[in-house]
PDB file of C-alpha atoms in Angstrom:
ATOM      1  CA  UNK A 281       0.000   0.000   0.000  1.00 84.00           C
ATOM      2  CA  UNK A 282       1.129   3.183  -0.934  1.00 90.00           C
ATOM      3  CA  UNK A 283       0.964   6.215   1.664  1.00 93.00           C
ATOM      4  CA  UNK A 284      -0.990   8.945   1.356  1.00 92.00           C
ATOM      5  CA  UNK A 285      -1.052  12.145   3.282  1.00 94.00           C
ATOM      6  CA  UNK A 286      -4.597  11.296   4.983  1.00 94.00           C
ATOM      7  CA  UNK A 287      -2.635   8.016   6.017  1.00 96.00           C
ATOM      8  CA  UNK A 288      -0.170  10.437   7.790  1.00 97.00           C
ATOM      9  CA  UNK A 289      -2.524  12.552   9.209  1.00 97.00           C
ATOM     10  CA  UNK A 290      -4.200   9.039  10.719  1.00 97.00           C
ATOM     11  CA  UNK A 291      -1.013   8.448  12.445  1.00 97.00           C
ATOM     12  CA  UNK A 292      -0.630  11.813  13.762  1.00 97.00           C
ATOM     13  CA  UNK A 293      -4.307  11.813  15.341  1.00 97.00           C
ATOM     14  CA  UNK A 294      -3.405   8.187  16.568  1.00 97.00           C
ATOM     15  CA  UNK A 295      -0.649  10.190  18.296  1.00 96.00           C
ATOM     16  CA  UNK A 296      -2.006  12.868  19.620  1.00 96.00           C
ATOM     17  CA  UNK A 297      -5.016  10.975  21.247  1.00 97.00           C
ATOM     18  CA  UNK A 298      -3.833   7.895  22.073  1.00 95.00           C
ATOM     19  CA  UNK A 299      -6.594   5.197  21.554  1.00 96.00           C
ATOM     20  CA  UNK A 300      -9.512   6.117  18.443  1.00 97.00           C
ATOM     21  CA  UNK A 301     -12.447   3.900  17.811  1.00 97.00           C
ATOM     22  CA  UNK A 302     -12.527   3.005  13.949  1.00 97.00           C
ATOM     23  CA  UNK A 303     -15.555   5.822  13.634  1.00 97.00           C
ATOM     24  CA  UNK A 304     -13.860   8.228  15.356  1.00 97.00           C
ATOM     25  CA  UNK A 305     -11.270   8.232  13.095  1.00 98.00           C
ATOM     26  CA  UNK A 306     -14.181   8.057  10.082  1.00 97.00           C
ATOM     27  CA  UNK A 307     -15.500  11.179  11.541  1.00 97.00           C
ATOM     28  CA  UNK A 308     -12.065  12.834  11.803  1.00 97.00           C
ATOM     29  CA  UNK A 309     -10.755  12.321   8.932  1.00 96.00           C
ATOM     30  CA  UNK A 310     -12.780  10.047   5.975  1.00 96.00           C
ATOM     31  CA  UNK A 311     -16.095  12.065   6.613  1.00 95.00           C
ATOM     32  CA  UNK A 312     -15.831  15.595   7.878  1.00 93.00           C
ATOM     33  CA  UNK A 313     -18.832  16.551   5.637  1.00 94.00           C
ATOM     34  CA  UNK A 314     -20.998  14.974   8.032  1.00 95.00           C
ATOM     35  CA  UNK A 315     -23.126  16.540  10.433  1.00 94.00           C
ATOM     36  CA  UNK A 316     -25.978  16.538  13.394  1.00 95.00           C
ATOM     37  CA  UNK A 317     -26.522  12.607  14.625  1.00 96.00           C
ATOM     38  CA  UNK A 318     -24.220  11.336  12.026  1.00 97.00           C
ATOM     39  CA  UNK A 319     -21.456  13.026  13.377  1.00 97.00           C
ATOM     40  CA  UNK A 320     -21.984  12.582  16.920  1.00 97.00           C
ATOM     41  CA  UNK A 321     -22.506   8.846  15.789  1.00 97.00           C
ATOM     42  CA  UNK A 322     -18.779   9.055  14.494  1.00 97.00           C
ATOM     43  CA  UNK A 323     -17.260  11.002  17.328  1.00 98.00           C
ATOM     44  CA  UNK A 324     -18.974   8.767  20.394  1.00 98.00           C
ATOM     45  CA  UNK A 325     -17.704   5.644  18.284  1.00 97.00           C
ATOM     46  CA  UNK A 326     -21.159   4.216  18.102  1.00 95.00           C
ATOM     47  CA  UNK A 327     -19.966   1.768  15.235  1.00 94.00           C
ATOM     48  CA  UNK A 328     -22.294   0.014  12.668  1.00 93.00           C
ATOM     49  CA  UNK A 329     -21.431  -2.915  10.702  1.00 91.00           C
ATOM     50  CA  UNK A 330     -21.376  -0.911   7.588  1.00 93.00           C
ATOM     51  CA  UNK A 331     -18.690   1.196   8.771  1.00 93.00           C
ATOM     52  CA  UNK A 332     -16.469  -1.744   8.090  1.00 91.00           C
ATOM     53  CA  UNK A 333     -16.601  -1.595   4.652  1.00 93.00           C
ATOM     54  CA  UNK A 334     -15.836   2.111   4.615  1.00 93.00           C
ATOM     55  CA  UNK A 335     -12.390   4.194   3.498  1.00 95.00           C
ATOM     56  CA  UNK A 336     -11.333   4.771   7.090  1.00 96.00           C
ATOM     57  CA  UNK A 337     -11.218   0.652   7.725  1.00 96.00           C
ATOM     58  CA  UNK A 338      -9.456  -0.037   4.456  1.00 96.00           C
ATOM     59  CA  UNK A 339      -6.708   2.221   5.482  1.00 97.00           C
ATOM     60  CA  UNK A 340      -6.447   1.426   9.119  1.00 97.00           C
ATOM     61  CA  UNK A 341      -6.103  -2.304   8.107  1.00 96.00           C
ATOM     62  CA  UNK A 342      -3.311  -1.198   5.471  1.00 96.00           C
ATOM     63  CA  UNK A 343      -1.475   0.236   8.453  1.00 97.00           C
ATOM     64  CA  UNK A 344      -1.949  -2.512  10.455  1.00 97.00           C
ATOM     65  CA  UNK A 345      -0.339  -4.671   7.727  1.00 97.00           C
ATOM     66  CA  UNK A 346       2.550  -2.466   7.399  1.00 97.00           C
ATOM     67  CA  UNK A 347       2.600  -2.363  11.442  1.00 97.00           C
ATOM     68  CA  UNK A 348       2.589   1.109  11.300  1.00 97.00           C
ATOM     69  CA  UNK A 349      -0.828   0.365  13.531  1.00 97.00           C
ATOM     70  CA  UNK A 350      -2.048  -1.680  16.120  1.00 96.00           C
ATOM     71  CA  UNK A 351      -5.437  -3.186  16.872  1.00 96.00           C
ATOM     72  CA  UNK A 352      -6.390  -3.778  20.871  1.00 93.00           C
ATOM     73  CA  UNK A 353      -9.847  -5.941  20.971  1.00 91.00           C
ATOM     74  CA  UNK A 354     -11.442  -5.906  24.094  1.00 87.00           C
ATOM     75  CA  UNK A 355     -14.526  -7.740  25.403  1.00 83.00           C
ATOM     76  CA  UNK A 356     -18.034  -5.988  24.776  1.00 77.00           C
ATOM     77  CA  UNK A 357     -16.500  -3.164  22.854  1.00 80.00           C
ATOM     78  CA  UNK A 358     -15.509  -2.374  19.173  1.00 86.00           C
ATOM     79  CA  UNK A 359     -11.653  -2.437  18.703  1.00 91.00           C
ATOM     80  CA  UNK A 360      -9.417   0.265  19.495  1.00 96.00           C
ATOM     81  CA  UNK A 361      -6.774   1.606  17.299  1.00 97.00           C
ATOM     82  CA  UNK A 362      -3.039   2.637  18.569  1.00 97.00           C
ATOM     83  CA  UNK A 363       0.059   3.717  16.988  1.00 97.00           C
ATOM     84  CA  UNK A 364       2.927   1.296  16.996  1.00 97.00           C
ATOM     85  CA  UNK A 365       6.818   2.335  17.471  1.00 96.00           C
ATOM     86  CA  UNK A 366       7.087   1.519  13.841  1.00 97.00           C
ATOM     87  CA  UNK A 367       4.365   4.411  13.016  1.00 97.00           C
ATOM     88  CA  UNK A 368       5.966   6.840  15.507  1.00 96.00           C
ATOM     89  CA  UNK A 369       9.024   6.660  14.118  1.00 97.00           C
ATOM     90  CA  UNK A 370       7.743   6.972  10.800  1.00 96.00           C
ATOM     91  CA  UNK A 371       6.339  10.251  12.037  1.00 95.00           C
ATOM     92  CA  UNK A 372       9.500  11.316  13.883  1.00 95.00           C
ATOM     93  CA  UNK A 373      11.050  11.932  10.642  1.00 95.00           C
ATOM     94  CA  UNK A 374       8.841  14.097   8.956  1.00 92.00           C
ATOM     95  CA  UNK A 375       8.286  15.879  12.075  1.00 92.00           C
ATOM     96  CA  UNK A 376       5.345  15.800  13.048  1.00 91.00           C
ATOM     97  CA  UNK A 377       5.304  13.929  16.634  1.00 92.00           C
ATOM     98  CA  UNK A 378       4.008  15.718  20.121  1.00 91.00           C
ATOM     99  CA  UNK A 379       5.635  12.979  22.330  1.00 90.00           C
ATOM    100  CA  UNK A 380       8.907  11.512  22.871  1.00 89.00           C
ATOM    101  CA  UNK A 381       7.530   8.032  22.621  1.00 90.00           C
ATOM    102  CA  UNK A 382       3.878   6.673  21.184  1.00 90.00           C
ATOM    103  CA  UNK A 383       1.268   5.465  23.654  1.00 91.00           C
ATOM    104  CA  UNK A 384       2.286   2.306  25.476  1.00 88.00           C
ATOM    105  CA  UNK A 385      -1.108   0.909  25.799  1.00 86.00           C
ATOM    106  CA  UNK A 386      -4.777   0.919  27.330  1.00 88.00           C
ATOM    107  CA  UNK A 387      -6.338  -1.523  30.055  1.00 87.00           C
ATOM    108  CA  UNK A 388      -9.496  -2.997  29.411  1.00 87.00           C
ATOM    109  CA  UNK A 389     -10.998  -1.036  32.539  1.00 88.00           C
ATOM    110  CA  UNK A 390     -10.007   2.397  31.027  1.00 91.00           C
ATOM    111  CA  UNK A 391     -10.906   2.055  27.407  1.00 94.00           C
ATOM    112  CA  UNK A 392     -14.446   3.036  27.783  1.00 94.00           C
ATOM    113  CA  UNK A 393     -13.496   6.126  29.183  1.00 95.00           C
ATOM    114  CA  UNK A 394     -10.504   6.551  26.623  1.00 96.00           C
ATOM    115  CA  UNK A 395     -12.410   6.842  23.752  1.00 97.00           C
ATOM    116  CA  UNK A 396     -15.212   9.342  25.751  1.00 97.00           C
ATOM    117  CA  UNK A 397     -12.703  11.678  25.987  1.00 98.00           C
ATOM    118  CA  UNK A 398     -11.933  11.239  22.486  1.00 98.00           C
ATOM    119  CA  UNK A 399     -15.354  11.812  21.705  1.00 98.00           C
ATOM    120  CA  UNK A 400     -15.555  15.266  23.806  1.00 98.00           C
ATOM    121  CA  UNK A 401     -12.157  16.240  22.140  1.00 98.00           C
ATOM    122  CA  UNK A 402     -12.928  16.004  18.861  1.00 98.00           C
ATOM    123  CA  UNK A 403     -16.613  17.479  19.538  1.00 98.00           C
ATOM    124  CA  UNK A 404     -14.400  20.261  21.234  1.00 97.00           C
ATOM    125  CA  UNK A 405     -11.762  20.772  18.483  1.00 97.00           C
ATOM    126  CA  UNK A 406     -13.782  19.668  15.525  1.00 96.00           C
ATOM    127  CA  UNK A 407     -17.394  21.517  16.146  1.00 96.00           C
ATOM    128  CA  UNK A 408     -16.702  24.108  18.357  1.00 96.00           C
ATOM    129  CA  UNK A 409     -13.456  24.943  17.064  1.00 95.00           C
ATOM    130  CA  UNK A 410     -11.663  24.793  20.794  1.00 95.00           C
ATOM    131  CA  UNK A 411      -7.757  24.147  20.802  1.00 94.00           C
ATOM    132  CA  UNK A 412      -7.707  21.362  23.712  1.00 95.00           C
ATOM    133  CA  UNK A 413      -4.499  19.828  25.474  1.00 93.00           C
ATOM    134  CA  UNK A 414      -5.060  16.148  26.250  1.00 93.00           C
ATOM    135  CA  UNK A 415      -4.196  14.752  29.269  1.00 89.00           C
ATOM    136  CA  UNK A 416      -0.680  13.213  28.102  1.00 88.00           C
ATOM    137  CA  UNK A 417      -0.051  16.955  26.794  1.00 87.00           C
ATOM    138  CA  UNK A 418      -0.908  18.440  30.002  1.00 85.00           C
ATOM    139  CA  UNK A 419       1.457  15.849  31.819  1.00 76.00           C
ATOM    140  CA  UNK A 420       3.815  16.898  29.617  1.00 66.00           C
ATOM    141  CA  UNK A 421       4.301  20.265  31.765  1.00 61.00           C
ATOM    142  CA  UNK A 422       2.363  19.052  35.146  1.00 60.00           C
ATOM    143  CA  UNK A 423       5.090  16.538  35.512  1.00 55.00           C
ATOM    144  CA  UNK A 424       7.964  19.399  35.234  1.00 56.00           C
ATOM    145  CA  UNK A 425       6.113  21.480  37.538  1.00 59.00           C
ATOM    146  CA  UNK A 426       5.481  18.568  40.212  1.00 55.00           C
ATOM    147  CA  UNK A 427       7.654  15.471  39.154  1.00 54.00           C
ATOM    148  CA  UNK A 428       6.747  12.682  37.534  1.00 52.00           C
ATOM    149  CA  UNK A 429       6.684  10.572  40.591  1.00 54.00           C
ATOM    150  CA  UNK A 430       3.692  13.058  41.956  1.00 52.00           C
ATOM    151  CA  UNK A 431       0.914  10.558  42.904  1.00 55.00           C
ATOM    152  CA  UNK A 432      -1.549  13.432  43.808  1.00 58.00           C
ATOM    153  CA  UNK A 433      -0.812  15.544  40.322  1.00 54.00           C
ATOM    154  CA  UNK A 434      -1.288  12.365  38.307  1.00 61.00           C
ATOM    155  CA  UNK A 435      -4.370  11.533  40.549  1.00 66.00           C
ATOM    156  CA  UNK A 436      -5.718  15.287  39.790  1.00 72.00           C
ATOM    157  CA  UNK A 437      -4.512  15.572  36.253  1.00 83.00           C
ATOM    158  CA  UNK A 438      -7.843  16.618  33.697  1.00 92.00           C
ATOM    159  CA  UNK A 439      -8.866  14.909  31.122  1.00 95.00           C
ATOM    160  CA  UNK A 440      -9.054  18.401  28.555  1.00 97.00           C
ATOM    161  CA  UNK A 441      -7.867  21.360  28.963  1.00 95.00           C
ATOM    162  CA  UNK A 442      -8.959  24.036  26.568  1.00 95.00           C
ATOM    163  CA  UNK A 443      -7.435  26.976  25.374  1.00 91.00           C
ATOM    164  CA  UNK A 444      -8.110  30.873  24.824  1.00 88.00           C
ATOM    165  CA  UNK A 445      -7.354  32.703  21.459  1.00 83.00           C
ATOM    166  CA  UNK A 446      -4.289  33.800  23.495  1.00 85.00           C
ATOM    167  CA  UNK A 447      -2.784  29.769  24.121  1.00 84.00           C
ATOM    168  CA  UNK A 448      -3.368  29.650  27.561  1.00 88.00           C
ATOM    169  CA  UNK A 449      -5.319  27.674  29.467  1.00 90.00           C
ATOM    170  CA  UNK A 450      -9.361  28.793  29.883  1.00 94.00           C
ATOM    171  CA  UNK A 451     -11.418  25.748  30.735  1.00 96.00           C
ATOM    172  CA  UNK A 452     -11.021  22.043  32.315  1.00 96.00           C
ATOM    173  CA  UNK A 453     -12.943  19.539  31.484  1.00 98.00           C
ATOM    174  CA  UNK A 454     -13.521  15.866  33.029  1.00 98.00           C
ATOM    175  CA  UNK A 455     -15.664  13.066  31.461  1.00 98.00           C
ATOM    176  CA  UNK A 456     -16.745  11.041  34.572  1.00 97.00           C
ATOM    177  CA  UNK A 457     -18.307   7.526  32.979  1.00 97.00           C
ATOM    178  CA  UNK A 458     -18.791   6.208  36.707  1.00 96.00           C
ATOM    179  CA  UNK A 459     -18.757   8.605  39.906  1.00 96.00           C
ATOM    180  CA  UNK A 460     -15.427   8.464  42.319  1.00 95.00           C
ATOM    181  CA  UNK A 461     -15.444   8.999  46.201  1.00 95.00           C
ATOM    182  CA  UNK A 462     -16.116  12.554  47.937  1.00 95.00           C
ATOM    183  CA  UNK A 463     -12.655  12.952  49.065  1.00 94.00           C
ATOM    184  CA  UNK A 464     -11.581  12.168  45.634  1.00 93.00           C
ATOM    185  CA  UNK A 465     -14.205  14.708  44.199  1.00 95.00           C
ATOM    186  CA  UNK A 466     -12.486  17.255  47.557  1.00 95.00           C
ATOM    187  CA  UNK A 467      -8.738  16.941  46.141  1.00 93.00           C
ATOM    188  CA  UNK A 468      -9.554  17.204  42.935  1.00 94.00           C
ATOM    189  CA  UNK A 469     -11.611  20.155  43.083  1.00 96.00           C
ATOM    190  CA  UNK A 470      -9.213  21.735  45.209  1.00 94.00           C
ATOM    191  CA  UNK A 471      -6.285  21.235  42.804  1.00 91.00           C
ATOM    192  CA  UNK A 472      -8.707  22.264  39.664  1.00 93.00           C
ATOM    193  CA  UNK A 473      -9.490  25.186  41.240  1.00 94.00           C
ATOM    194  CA  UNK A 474      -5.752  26.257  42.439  1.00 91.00           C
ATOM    195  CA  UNK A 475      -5.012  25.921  38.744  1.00 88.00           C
ATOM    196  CA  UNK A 476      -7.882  28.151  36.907  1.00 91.00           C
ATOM    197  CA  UNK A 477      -6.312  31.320  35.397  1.00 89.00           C
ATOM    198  CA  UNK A 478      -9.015  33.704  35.931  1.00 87.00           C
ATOM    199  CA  UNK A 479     -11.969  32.286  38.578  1.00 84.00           C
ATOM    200  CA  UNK A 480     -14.578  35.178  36.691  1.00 86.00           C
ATOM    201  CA  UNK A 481     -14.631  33.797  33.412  1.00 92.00           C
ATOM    202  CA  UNK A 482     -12.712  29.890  33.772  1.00 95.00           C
ATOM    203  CA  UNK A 483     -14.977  27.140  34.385  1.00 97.00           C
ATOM    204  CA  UNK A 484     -14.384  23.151  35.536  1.00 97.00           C
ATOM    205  CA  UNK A 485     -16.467  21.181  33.431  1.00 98.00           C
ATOM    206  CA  UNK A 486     -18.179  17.526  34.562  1.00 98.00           C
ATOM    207  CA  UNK A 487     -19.497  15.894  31.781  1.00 98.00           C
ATOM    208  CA  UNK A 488     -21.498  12.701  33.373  1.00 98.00           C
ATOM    209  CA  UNK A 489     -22.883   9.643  32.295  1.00 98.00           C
ATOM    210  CA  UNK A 490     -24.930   8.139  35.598  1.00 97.00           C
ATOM    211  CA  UNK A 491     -28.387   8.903  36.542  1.00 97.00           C
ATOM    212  CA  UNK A 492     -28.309  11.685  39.039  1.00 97.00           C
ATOM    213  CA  UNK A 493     -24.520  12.801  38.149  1.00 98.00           C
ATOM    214  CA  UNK A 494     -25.414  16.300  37.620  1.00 98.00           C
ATOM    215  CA  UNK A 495     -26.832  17.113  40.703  1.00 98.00           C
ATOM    216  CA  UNK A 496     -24.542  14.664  42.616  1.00 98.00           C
ATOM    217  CA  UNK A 497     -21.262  16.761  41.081  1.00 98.00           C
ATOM    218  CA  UNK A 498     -22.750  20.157  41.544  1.00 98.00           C
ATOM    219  CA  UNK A 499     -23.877  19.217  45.396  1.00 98.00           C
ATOM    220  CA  UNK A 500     -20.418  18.114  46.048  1.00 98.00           C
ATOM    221  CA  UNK A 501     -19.126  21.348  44.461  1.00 98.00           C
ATOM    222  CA  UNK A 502     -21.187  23.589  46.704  1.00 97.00           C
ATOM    223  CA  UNK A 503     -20.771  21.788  49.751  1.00 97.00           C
ATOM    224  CA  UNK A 504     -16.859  21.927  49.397  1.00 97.00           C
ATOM    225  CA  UNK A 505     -17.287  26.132  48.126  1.00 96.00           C
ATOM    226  CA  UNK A 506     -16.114  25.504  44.548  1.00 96.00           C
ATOM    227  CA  UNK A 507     -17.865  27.804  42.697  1.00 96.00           C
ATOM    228  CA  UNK A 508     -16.264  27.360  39.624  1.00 97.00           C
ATOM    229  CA  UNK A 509     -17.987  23.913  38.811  1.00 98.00           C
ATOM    230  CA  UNK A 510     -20.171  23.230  36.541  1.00 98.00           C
ATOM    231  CA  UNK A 511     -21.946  19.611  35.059  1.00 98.00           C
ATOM    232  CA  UNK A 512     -23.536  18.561  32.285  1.00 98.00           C
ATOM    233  CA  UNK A 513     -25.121  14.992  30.882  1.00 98.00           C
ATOM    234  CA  UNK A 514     -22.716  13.335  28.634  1.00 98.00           C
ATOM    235  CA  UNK A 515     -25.242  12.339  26.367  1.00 98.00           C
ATOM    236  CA  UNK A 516     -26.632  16.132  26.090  1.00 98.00           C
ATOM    237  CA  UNK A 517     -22.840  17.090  25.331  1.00 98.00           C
ATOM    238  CA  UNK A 518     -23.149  13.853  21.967  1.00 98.00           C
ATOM    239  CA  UNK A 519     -26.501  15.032  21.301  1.00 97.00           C
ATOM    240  CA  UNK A 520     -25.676  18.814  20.975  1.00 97.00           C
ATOM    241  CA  UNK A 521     -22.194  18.783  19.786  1.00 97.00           C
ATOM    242  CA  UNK A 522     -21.215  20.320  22.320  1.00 97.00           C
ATOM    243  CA  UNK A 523     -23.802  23.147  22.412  1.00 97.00           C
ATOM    244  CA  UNK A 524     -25.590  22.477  26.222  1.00 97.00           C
ATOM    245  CA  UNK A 525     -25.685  24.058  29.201  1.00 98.00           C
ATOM    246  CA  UNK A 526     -23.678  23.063  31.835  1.00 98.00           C
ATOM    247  CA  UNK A 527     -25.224  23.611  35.687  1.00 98.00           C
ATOM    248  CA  UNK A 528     -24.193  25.613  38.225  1.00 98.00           C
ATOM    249  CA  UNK A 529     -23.041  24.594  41.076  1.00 97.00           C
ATOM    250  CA  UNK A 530     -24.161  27.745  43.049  1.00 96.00           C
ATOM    251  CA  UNK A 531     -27.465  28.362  40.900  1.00 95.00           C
ATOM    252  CA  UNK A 532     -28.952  30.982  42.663  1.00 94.00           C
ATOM    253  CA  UNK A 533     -25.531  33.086  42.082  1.00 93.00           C
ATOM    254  CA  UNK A 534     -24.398  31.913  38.553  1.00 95.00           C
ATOM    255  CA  UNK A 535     -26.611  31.259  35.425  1.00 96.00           C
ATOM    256  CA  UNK A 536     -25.699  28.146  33.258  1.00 97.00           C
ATOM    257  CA  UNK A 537     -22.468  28.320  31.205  1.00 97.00           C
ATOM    258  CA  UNK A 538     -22.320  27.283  27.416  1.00 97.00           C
ATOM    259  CA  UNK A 539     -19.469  26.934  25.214  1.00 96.00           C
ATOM    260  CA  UNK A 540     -18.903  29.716  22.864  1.00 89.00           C
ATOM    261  CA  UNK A 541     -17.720  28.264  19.192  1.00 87.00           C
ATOM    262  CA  UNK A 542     -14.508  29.599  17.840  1.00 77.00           C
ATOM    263  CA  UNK A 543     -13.846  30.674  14.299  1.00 51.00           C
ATOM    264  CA  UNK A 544     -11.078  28.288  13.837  1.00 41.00           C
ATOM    265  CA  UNK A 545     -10.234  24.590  14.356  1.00 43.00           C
ATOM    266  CA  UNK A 546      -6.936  23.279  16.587  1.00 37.00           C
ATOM    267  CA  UNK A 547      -4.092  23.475  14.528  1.00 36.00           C
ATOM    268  CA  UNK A 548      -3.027  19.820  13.899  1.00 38.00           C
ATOM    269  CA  UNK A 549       0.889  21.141  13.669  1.00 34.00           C
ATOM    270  CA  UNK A 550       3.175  19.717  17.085  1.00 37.00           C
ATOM    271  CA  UNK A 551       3.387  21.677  20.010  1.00 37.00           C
ATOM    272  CA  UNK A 552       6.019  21.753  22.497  1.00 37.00           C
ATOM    273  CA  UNK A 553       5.959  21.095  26.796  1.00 31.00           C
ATOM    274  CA  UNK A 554       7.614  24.559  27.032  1.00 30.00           C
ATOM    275  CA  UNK A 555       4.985  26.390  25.557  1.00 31.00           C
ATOM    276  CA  UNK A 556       2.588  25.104  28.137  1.00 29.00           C
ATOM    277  CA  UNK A 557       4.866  25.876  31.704  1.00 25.00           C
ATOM    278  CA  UNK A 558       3.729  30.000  31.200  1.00 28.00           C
ATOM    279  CA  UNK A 559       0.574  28.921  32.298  1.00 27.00           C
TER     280      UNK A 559
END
């Protein structure tokens, strides 16, 4: 198979991300004309059989026979797509890797949540036009600020960070699949909080996916004074595009937040660590 500059730009997103379900890298990439429920279909990897006779298959199973990809299968879930060393170094060369080193792996625990965040990232960067850091970007800098052996950074370390028309940091943004502890929701508040840039117009974003997980997030927020939380149904953020409201967690002092669109897309060029420490 000969290489083509979308199969390049399929390693670079494999990359930058991490893990991608097959139609998240359709939507990315093979179909950007798409829009509404078709696109949120893509994006939230909601896979149908017929997707597997599609462009973006054909050419991640080309990469996979030149072993520039790998395929993790997991039990009741679609397959996962990675980059291999092969692919990274392949990359290396024509300059256009983020990391020192491609993604090691993903347990079978974490992969539902792996490709949610995907989901919300490329809603964020694709739709709404919002340069993001993942969270292997933001560890990038955390772990020069705090050490890479910090337990409690890695334990508070977001899942998105967005960014203002200036590069620096605006929002954070978590996608919680399954709710954690109350201390857990405490420290990480606390740390969220201690890293906003501006506590008037920043936000911490819960996107949730249990029954109740709204209210549960934004009662936790209130009762340990975090004002700066806000929550939101997962499945309002797919259904949207990213165009919901988010809750309060102080409603009868703060209206509902939205995201505001931005005129342009994330720039798919690398960025480096040092450019994020200024923050």
């Amino acid at each position: 198979m000969k290489l083509q500059e979308r199969d390049f730009a399929v390693l670079a997103a494999l990359e930058r991300w991490g893990v991608m379900g097959l139609g998240q890298v359709d939507g990315m990439l093979f179909h950007k004309e798409v829009i509404g429920e078709e696109r949120a279909r893509l994006f939230f990897n909601e896979v149908r059989r017929e997707d597997y006779w599609g462009r973006a298959y054909k050419r991640l199973s080309g990469l996979e026979k030149l072993g520039l990809v790998r395929v993790r299968r997991f039990p009741y879930s679609w397959p996962v797509y990675m980059l291999t060393g092969q692919g990274f170094e392949l990359l290396q060369r024509r300059g256009k890797t983020r990391f020192d080193a491609p993604r090691q792996g993903v347990s079978d625990r974490l992969v539902r949540h792996e490709i949610a965040v995907v989901g919300v990232g490329l809603v964020l960067t694709q739709v709404l036009g919002c340069p993001v850091n993942t969270a292997r970007e933001t560890w990038g800098w955390m772990s020069k600020q705090y050490g890479r052996d910090n337990q409690k950074a890695r334990l508070t370390m977001p899942d998105l960070l967005t960014e203002n028309a200036g590069g620096k940091m605006e929002h954070i943004v978590e996608v919680e699949l399954t709710p954690k502890s109350k201390k857990r929701y405490r420290d990480i508040f606390d740390s969220h909080a201690r890293r906003l840039p501006n506590h008037q117009t920043s936000k911490i974003l819960y996107l949730v996916d249990w029954p109740g997980g709204v209210g549960q997030i934004t009662g936790l927020a209130h009762k340990y004074e975090t004002s700066s939380v806000y929550a939101a149904p997962l499945a309002k953020f797919r259904t949207t595009l990213g165009h919901c409201e988010f809750a309060p967690s102080y409603p009868r002092n703060y209206a509902p937040f939205t995201l505001t669109a931005k005129s342009e897309q994330t720039p798919e060029a690398p960025r480096h660590a040092e450019q994020e420490v200024s923050r």
